[in-house]
XYZ file of N, CA, C and O in Angstrom:
424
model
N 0.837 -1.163 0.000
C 0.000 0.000 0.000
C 0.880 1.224 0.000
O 1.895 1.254 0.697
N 0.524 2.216 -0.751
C 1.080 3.461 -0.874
C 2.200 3.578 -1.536
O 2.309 2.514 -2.144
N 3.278 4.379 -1.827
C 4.516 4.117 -2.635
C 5.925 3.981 -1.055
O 5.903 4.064 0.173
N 6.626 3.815 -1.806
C 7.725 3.164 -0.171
C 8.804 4.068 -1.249
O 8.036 4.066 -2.211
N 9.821 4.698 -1.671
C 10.834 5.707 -1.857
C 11.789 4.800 -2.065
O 11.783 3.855 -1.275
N 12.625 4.808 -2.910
C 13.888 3.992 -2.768
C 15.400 5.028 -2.848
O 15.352 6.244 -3.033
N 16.578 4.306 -2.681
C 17.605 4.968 -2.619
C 17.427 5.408 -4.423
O 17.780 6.563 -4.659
N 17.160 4.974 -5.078
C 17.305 5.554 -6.649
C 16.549 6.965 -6.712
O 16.394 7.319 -7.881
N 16.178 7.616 -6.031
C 15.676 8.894 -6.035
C 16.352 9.878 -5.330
O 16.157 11.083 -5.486
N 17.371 9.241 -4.332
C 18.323 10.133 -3.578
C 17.837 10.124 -2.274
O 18.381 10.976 -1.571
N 16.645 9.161 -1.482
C 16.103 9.609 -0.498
C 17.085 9.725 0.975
O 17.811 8.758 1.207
N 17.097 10.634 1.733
C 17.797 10.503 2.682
C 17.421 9.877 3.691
O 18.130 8.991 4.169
N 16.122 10.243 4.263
C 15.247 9.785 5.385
C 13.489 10.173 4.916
O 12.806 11.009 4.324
N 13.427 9.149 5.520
C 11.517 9.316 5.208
C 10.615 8.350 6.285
O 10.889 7.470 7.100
N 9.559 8.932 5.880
C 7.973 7.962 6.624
C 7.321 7.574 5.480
O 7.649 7.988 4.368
N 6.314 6.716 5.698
C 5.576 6.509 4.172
C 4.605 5.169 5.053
O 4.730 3.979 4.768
N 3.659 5.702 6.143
C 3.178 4.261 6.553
C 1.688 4.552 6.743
O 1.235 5.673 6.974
N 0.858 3.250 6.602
C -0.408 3.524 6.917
C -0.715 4.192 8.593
O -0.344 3.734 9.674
N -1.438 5.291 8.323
C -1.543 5.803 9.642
C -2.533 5.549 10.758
O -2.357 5.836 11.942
N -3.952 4.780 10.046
C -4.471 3.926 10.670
C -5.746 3.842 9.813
O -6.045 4.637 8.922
N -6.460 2.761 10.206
C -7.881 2.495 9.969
C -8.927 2.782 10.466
O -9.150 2.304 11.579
N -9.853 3.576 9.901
C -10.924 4.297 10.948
C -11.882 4.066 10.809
O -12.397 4.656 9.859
N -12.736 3.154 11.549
C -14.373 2.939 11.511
C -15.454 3.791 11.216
O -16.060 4.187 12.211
N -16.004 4.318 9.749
C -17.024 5.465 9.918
C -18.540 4.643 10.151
O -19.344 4.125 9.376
N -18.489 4.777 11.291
C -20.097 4.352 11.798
C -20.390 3.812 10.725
O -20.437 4.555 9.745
N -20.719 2.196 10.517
C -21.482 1.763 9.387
C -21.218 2.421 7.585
O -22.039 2.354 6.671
N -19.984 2.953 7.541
C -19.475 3.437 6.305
C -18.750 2.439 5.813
O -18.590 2.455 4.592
N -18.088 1.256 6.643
C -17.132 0.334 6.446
C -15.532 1.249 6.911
O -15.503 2.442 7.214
N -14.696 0.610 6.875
C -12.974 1.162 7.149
C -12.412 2.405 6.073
O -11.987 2.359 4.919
N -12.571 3.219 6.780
C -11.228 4.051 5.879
C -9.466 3.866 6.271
O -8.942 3.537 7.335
N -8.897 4.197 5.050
C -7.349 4.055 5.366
C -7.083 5.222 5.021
O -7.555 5.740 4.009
N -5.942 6.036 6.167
C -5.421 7.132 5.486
C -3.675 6.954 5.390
O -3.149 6.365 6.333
N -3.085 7.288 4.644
C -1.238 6.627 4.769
C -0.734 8.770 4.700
O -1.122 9.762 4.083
N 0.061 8.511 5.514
C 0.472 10.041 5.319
C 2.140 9.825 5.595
O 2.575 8.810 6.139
N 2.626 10.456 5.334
C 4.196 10.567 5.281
C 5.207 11.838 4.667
O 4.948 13.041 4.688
N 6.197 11.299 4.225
C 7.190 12.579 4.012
C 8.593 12.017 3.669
O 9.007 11.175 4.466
N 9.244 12.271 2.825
C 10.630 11.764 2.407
C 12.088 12.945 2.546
O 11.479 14.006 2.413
N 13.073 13.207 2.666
C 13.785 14.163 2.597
C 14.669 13.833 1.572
O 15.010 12.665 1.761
N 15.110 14.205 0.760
C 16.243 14.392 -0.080
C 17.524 14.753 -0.355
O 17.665 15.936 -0.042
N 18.424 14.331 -0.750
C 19.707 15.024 -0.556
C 19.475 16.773 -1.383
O 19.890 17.821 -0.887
N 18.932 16.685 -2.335
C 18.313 18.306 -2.803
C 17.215 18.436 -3.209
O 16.393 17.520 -3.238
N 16.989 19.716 -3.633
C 16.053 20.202 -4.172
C 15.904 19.738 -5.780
O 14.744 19.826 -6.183
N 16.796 19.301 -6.682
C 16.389 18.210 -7.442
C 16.156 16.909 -7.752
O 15.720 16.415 -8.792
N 16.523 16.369 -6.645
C 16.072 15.084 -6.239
C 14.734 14.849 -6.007
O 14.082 13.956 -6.548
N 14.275 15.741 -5.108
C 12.665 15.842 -4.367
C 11.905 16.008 -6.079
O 11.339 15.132 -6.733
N 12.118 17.208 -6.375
C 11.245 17.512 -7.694
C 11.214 16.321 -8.583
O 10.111 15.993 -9.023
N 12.544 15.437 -9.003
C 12.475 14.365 -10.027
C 11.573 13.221 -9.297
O 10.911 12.445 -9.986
N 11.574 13.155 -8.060
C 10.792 11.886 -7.516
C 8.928 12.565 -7.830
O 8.100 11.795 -8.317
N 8.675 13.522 -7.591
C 7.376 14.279 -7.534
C 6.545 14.207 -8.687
O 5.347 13.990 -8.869
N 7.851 14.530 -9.657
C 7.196 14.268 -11.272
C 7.524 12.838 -11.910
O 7.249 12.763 -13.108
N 7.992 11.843 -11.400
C 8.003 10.344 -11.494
C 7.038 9.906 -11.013
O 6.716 8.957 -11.727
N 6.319 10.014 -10.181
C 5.061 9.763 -9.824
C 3.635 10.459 -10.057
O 2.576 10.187 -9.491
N 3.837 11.233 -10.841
C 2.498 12.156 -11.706
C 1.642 10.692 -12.448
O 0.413 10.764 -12.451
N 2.183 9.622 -12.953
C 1.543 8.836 -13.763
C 0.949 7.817 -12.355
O -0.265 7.609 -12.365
N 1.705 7.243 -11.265
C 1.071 6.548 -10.148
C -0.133 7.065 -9.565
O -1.131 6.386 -9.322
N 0.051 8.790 -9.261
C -0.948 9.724 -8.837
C -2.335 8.736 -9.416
O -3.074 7.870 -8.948
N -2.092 9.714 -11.165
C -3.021 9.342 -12.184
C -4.227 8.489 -11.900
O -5.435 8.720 -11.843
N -3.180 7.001 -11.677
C -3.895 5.566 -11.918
C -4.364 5.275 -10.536
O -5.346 4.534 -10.576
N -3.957 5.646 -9.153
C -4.681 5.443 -8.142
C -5.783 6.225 -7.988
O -6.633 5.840 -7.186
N -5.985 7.429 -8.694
C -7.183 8.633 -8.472
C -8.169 7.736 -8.864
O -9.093 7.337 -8.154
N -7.922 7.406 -10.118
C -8.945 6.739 -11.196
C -9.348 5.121 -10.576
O -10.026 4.355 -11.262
N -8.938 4.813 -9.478
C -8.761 3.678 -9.141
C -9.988 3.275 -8.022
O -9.882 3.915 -6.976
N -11.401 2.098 -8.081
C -12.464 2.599 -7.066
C -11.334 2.074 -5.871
O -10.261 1.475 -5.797
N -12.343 2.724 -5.009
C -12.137 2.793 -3.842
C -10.890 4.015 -3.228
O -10.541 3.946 -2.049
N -10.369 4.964 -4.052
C -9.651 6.211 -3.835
C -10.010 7.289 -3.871
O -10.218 7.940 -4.895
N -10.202 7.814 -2.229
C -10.721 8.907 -2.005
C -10.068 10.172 -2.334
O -10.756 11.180 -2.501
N -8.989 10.198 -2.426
C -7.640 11.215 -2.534
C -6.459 10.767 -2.702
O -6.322 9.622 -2.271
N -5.374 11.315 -3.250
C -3.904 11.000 -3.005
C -3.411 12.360 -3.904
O -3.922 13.105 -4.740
N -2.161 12.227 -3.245
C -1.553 13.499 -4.025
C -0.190 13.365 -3.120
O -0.204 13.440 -1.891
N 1.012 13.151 -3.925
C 2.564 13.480 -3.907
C 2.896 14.928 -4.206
O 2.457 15.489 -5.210
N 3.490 15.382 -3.531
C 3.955 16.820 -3.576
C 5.162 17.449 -3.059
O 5.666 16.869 -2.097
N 5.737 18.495 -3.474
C 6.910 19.195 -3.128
C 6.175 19.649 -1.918
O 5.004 20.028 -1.926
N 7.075 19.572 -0.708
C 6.846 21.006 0.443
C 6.943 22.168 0.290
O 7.994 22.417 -0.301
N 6.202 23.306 0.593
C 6.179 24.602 0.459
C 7.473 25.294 1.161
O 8.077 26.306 0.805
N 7.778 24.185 2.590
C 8.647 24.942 3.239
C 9.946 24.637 3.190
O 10.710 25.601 3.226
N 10.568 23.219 3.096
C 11.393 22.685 3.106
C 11.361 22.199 1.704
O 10.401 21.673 1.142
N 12.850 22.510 1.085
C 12.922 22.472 -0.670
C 13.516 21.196 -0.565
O 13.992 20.977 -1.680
N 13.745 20.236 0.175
C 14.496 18.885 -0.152
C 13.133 17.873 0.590
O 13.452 16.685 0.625
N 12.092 18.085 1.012
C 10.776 17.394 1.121
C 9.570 17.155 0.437
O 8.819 18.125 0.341
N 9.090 15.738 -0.224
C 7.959 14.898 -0.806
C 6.897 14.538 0.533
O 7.052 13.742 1.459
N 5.770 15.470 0.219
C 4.627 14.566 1.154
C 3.971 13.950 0.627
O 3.804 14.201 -0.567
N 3.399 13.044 1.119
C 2.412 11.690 0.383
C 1.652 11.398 1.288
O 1.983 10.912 2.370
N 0.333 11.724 0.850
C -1.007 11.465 1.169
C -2.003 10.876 0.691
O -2.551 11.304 -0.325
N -2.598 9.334 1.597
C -3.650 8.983 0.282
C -4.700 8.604 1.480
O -4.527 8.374 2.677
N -5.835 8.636 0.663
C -7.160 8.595 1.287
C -7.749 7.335 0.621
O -7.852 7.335 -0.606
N -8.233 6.017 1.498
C -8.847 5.200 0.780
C -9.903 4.556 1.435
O -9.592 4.390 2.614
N -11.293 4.015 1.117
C -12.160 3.485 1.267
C -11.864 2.391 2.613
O -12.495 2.283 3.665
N -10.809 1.743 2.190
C -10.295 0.363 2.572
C -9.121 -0.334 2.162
O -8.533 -0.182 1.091
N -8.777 -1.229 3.235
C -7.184 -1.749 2.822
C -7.243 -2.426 1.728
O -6.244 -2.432 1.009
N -8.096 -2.956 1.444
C -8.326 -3.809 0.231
C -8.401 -3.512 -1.236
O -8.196 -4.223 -2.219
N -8.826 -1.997 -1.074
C -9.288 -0.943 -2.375
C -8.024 -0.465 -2.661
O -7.737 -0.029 -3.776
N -6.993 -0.531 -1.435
C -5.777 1.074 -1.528
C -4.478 -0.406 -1.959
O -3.330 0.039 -1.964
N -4.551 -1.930 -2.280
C -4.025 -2.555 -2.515
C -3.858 -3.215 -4.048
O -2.919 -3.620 -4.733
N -5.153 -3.104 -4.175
C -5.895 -3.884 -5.289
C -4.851 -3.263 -6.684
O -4.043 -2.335 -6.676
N -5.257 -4.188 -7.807
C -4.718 -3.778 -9.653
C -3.247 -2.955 -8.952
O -3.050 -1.805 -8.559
N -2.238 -4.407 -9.053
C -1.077 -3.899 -8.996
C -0.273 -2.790 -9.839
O 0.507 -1.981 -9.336
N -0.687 -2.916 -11.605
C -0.454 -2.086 -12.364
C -0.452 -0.337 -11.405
O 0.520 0.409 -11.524
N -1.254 -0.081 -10.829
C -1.446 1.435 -10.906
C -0.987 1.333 -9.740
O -1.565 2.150 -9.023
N -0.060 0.604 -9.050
C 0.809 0.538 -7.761
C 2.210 0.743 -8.039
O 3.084 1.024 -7.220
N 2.342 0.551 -9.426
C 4.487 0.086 -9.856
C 4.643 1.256 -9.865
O 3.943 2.020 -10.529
N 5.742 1.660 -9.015
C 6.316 2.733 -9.256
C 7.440 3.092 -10.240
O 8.042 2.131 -10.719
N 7.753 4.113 -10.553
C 8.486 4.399 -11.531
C 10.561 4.362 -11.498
O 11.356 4.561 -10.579
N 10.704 4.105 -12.576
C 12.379 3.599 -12.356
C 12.709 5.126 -12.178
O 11.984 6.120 -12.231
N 14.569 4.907 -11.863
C 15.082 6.193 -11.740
C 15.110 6.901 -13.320
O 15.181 8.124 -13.439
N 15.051 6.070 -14.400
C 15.016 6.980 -15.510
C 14.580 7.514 -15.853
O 15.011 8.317 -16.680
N 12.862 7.412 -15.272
C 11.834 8.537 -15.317
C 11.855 9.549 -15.123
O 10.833 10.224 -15.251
């Protein structure tokens, strides 16, 4: 679930974990995964941000995805936040295709 960062992007330190499962009264489980990666620079962060514009894509379009969105930090120029919103663990897992993340040549 969610994307996990590898050293091929330059990552220095990061989070990237489901943050928990939340019972909406008879809605069934939501999952929310929130995190944050640091970078050795400010072009590192940006090349990982726009390597994942096509993952974004295919999980939006994907049922059971309430939200997600990878992004540069406003404040810190060597930080990726990653946020996804999903129905259920099962929905935020499912059609591996729109899970592969992208090589460093991207």
């Amino acid at each position: 679930m969610g994307f996990w960062p590898s050293d091929e992007f330059g990552a220095a330190a990061g989070s990237v974990r489901p943050v928990r499962q939340l019972d909406r009264k008879g809605l069934g489980k939501l999952l929310i995964i929130a995190g944050s990666v640091v970078f050795a620079d400010q072009a590192d962060r940006d090349r990982f941000v726009a390597a994942h514009a096509d993952l974004v894509a295919r999980a939006r379009a994907a049922p059971g995805c309430l939200d997600i969105a990878i992004s540069a930090d406003v404040l810190d120029r060597r930080r990726a936040n990653n946020y996804e919103r999903w129905e259920d663990v099962e929905r935020s897992t499912g059609g591996g295709s729109r899970r592969t993340r992208p090589t460093s040549a991207t």
